[in-house]
JSON list of C-alpha atoms in Angstrom, two decimals:
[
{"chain": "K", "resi": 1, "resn": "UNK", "atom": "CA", "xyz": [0.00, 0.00, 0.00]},
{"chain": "K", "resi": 2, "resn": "UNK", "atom": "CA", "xyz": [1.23, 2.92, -0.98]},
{"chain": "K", "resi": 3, "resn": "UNK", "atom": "CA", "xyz": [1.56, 6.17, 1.75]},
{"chain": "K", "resi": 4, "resn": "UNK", "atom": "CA", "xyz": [3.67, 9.65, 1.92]},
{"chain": "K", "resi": 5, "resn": "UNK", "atom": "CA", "xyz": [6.55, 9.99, 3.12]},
{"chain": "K", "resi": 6, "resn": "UNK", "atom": "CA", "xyz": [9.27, 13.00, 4.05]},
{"chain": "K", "resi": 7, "resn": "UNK", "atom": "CA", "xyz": [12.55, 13.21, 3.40]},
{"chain": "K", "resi": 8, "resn": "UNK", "atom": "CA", "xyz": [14.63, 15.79, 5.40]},
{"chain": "K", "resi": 9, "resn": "UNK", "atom": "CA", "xyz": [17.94, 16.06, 3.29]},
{"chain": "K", "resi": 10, "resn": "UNK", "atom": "CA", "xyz": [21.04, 18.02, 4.48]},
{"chain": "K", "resi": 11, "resn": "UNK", "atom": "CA", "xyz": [23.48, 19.15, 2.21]},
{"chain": "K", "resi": 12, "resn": "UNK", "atom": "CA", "xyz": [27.20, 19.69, 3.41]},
{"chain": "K", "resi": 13, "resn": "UNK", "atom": "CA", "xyz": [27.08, 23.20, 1.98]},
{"chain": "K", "resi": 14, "resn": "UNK", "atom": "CA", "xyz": [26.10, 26.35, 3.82]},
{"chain": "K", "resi": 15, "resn": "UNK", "atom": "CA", "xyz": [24.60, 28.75, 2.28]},
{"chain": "K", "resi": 16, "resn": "UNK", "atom": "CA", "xyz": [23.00, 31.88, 4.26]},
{"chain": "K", "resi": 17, "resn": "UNK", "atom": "CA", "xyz": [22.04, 34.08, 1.41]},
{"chain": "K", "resi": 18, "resn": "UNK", "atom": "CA", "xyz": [20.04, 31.71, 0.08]},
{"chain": "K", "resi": 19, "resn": "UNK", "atom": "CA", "xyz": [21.10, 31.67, -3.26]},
{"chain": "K", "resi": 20, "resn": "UNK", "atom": "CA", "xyz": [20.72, 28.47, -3.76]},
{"chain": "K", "resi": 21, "resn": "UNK", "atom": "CA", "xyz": [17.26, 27.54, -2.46]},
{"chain": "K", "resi": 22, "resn": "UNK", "atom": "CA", "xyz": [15.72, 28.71, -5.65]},
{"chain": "K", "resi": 23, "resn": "UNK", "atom": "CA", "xyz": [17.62, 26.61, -7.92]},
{"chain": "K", "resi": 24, "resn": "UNK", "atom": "CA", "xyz": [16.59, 23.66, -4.88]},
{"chain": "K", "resi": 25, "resn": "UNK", "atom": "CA", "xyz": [12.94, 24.81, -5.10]},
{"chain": "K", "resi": 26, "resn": "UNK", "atom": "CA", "xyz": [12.53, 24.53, -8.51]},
{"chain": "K", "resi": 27, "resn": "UNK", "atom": "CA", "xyz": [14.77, 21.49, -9.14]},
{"chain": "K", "resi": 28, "resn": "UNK", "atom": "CA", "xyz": [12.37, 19.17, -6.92]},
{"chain": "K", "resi": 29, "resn": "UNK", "atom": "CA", "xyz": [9.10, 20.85, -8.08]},
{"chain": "K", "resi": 30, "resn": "UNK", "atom": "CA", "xyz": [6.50, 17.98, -7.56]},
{"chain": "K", "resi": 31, "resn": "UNK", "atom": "CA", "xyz": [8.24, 17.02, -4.42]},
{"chain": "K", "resi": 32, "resn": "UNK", "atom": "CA", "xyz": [5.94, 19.96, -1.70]},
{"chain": "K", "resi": 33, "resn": "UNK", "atom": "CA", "xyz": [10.19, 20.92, -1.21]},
{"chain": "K", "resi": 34, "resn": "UNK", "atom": "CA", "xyz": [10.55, 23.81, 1.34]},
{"chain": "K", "resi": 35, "resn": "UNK", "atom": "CA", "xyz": [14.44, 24.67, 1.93]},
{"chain": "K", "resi": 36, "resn": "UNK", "atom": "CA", "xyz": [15.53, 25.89, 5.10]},
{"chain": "K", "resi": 37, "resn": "UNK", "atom": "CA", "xyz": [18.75, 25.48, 7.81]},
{"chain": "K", "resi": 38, "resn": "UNK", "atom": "CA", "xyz": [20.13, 23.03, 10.18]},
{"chain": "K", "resi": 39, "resn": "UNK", "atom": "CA", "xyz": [21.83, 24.14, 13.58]},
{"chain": "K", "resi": 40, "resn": "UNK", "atom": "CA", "xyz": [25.39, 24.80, 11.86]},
{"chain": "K", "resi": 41, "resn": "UNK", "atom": "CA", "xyz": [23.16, 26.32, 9.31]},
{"chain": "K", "resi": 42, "resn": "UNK", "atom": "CA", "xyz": [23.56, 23.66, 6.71]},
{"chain": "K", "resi": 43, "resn": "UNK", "atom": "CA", "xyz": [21.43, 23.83, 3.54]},
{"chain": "K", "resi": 44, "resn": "UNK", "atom": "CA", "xyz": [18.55, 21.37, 4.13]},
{"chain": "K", "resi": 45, "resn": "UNK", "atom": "CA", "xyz": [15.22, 20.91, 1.84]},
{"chain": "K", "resi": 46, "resn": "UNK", "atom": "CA", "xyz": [12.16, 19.28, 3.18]},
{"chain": "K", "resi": 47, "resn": "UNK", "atom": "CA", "xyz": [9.79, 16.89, 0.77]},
{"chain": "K", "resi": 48, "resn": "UNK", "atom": "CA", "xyz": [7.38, 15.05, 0.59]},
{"chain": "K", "resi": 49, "resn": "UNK", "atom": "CA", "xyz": [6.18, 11.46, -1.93]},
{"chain": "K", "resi": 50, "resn": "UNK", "atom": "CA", "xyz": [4.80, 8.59, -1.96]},
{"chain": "K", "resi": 51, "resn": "UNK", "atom": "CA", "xyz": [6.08, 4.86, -1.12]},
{"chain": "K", "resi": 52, "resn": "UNK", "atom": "CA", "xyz": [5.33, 1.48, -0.68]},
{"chain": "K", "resi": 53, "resn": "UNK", "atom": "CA", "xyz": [7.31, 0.85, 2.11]},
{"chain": "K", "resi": 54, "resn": "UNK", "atom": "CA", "xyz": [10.40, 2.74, 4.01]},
{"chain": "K", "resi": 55, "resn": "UNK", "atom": "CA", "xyz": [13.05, 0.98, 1.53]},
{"chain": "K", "resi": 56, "resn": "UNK", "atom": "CA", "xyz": [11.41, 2.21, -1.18]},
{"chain": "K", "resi": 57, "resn": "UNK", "atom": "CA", "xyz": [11.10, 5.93, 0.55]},
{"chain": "K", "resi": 58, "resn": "UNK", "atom": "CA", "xyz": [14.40, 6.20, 0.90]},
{"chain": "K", "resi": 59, "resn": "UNK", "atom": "CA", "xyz": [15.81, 5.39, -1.95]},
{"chain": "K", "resi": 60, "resn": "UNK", "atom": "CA", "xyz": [13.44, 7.54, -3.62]},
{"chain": "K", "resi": 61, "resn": "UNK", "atom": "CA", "xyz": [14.80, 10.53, -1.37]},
{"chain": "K", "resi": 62, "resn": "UNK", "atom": "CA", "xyz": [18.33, 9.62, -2.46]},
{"chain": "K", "resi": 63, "resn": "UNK", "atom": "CA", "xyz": [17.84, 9.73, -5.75]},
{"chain": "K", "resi": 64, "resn": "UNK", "atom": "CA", "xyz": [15.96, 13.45, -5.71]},
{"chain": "K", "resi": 65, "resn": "UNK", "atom": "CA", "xyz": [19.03, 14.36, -3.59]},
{"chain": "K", "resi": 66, "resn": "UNK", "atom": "CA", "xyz": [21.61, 13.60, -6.33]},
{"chain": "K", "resi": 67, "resn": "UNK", "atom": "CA", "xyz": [19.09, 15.67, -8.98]},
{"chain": "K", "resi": 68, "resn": "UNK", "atom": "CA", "xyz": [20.42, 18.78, -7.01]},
{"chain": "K", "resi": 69, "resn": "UNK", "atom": "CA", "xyz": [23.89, 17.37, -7.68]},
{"chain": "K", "resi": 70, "resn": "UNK", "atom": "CA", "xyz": [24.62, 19.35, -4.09]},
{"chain": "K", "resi": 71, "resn": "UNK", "atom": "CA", "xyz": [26.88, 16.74, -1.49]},
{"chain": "K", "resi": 72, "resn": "UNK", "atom": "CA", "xyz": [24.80, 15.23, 1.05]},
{"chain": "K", "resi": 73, "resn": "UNK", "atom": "CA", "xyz": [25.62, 15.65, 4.61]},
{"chain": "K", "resi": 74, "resn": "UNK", "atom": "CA", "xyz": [23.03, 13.56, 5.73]},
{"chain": "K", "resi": 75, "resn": "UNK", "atom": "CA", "xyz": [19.31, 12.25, 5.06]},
{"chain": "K", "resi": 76, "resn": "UNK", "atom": "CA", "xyz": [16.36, 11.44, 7.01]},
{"chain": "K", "resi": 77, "resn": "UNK", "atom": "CA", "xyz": [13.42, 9.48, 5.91]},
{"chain": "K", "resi": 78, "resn": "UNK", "atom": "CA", "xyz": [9.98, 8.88, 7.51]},
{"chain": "K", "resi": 79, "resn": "UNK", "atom": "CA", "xyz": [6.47, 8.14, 6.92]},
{"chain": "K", "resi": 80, "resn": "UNK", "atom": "CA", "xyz": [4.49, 11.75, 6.88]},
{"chain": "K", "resi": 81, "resn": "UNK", "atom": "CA", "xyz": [2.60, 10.87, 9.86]},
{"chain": "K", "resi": 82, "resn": "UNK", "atom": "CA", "xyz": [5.48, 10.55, 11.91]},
{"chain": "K", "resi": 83, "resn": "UNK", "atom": "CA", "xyz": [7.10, 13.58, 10.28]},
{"chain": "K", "resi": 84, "resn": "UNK", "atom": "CA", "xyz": [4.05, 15.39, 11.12]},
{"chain": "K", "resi": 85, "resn": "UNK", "atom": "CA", "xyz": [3.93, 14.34, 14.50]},
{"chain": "K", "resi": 86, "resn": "UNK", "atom": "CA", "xyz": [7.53, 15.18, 15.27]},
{"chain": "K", "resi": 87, "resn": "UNK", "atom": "CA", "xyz": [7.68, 18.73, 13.35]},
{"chain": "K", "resi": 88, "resn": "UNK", "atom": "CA", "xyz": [4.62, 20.44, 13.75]},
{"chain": "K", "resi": 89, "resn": "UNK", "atom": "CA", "xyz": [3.67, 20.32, 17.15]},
{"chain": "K", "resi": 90, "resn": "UNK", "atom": "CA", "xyz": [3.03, 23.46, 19.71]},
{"chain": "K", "resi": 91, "resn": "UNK", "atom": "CA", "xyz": [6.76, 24.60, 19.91]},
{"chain": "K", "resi": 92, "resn": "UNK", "atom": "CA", "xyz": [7.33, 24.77, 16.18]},
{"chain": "K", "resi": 93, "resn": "UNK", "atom": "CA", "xyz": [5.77, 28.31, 15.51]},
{"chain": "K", "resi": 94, "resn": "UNK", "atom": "CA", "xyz": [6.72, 29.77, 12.62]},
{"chain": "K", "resi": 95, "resn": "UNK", "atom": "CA", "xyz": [6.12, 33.72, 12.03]},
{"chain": "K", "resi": 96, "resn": "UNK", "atom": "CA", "xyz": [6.25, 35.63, 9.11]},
{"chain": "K", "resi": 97, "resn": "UNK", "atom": "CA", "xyz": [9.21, 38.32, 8.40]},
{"chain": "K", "resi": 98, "resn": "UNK", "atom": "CA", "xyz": [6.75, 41.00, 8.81]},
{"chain": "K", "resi": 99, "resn": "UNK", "atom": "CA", "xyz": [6.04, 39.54, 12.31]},
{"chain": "K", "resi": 100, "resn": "UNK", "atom": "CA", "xyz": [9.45, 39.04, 13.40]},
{"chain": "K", "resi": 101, "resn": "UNK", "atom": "CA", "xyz": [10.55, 42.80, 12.36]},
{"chain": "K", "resi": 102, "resn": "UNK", "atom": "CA", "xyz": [7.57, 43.29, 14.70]},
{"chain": "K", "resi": 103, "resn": "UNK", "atom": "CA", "xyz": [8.53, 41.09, 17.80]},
{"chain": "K", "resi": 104, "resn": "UNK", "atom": "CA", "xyz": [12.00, 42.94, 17.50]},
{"chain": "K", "resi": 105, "resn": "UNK", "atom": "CA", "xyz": [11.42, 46.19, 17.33]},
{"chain": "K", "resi": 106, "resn": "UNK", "atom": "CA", "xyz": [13.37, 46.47, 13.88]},
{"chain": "K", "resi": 107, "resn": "UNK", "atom": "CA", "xyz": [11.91, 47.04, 10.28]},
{"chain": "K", "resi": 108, "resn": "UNK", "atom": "CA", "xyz": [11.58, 44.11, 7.68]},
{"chain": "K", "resi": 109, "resn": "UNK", "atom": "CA", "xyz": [14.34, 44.68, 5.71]},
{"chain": "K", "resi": 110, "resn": "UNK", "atom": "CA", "xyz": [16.98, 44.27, 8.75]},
{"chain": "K", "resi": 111, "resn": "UNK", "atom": "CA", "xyz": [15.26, 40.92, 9.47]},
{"chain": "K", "resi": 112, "resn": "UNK", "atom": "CA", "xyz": [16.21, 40.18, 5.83]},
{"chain": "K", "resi": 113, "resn": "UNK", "atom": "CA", "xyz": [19.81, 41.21, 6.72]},
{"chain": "K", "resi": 114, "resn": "UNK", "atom": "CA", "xyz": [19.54, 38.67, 9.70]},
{"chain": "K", "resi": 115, "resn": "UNK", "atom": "CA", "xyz": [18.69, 35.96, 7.74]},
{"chain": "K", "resi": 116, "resn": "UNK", "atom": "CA", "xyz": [20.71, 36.52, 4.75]},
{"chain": "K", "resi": 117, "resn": "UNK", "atom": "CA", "xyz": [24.02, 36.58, 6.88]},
{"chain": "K", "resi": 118, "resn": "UNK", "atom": "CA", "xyz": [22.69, 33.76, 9.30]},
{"chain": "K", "resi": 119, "resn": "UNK", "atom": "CA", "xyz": [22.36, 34.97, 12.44]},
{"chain": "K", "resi": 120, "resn": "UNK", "atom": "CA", "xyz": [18.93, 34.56, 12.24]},
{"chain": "K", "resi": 121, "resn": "UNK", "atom": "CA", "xyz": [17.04, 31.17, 11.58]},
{"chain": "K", "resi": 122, "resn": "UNK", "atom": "CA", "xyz": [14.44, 31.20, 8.48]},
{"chain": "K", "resi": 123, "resn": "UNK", "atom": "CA", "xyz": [12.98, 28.15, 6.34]},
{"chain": "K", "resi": 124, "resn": "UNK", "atom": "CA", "xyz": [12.03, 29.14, 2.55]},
{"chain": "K", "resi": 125, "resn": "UNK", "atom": "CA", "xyz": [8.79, 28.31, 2.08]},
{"chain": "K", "resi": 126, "resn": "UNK", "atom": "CA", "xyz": [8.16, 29.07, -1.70]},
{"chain": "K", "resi": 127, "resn": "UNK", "atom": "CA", "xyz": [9.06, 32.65, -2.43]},
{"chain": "K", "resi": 128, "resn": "UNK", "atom": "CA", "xyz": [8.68, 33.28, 1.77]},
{"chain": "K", "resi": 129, "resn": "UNK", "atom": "CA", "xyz": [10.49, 32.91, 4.63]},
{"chain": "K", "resi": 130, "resn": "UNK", "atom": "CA", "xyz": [9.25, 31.69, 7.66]},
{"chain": "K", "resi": 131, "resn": "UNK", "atom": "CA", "xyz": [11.11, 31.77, 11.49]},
{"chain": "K", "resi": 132, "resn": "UNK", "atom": "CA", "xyz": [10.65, 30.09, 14.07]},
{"chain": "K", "resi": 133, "resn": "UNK", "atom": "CA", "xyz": [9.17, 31.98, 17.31]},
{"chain": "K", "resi": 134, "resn": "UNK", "atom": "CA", "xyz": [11.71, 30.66, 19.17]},
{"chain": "K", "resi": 135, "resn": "UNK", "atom": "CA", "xyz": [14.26, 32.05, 17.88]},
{"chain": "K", "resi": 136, "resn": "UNK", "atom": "CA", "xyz": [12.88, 35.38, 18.47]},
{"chain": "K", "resi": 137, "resn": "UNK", "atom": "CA", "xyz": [14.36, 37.72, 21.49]},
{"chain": "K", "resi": 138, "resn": "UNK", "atom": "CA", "xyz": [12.03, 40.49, 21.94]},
{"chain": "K", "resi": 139, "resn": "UNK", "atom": "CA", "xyz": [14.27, 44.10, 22.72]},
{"chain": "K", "resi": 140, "resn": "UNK", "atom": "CA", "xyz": [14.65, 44.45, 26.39]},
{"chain": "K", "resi": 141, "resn": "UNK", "atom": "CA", "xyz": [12.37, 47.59, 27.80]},
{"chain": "K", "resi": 142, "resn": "UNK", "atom": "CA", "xyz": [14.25, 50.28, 28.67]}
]
């Protein structure tokens, strides 16, 4: 029986302009891919397809990895109800740029600034970012 699965790969390349999710994005259009960051800020891209069984899943994944002809760093496969389970419970908030410029006190295009150097988290969803609410230190009051 066939059901979806996700594939979370990370590439060993870093990339915090985000030059490259584009080219990611449209390479594995079919696929739901969303591109985003690890911890050490390692390119990763999220998708999602279906599979007979977890064999099949992941060597699916690996073979939509190698379209990108990026080096994989590392690659996670799972069925999508698991992957839902894990990901999108209530501490995975995401907010919008607008809404983080808002939560920091600063205007949009410095969030921008944040993300394209790195020191601040996004996932490219599409042409948007998202950022996780975490991640978010609102300006002491002073």
């Amino acid at each position: 029986m066939t059901t979806d699965h996700n594939a979370t790969i990370t590439f060993d390349t870093r990339d915090p302009a985000g030059n490259i999710d584009d080219d990611i994005l449209e390479t594995l259009t079919g696929y739901s891919p969303a591109t985003g960051r690890d911890e050490r800020q390692h390119v990763q891209v999220f998708i999602t397809f279906p599979a007979n069984n977890l064999e099949q899943a992941f060597v699916i994944a690996f073979g939509l990895a190698a379209r990108t002809s990026l080096p994989v760093l590392a690659l996670e496969v799972l069925p999508t109800t698991e992957f839902d389970a894990r990901n999108f419970g209530p501490s995975t908030k995401s907010v919008t740029v607008s809404e983080a410029a808002e939560i920091l006190g600063i205007t949009r295009q410095a969030v921008l600034q944040r993300i394209k150097t790195g020191a601040l988290p996004a996932e490219k969803v599409g042409p948007v970012y998202t950022i996780p609410a975490a991640a978010l230190t609102p300006p002491e009051a002073g």
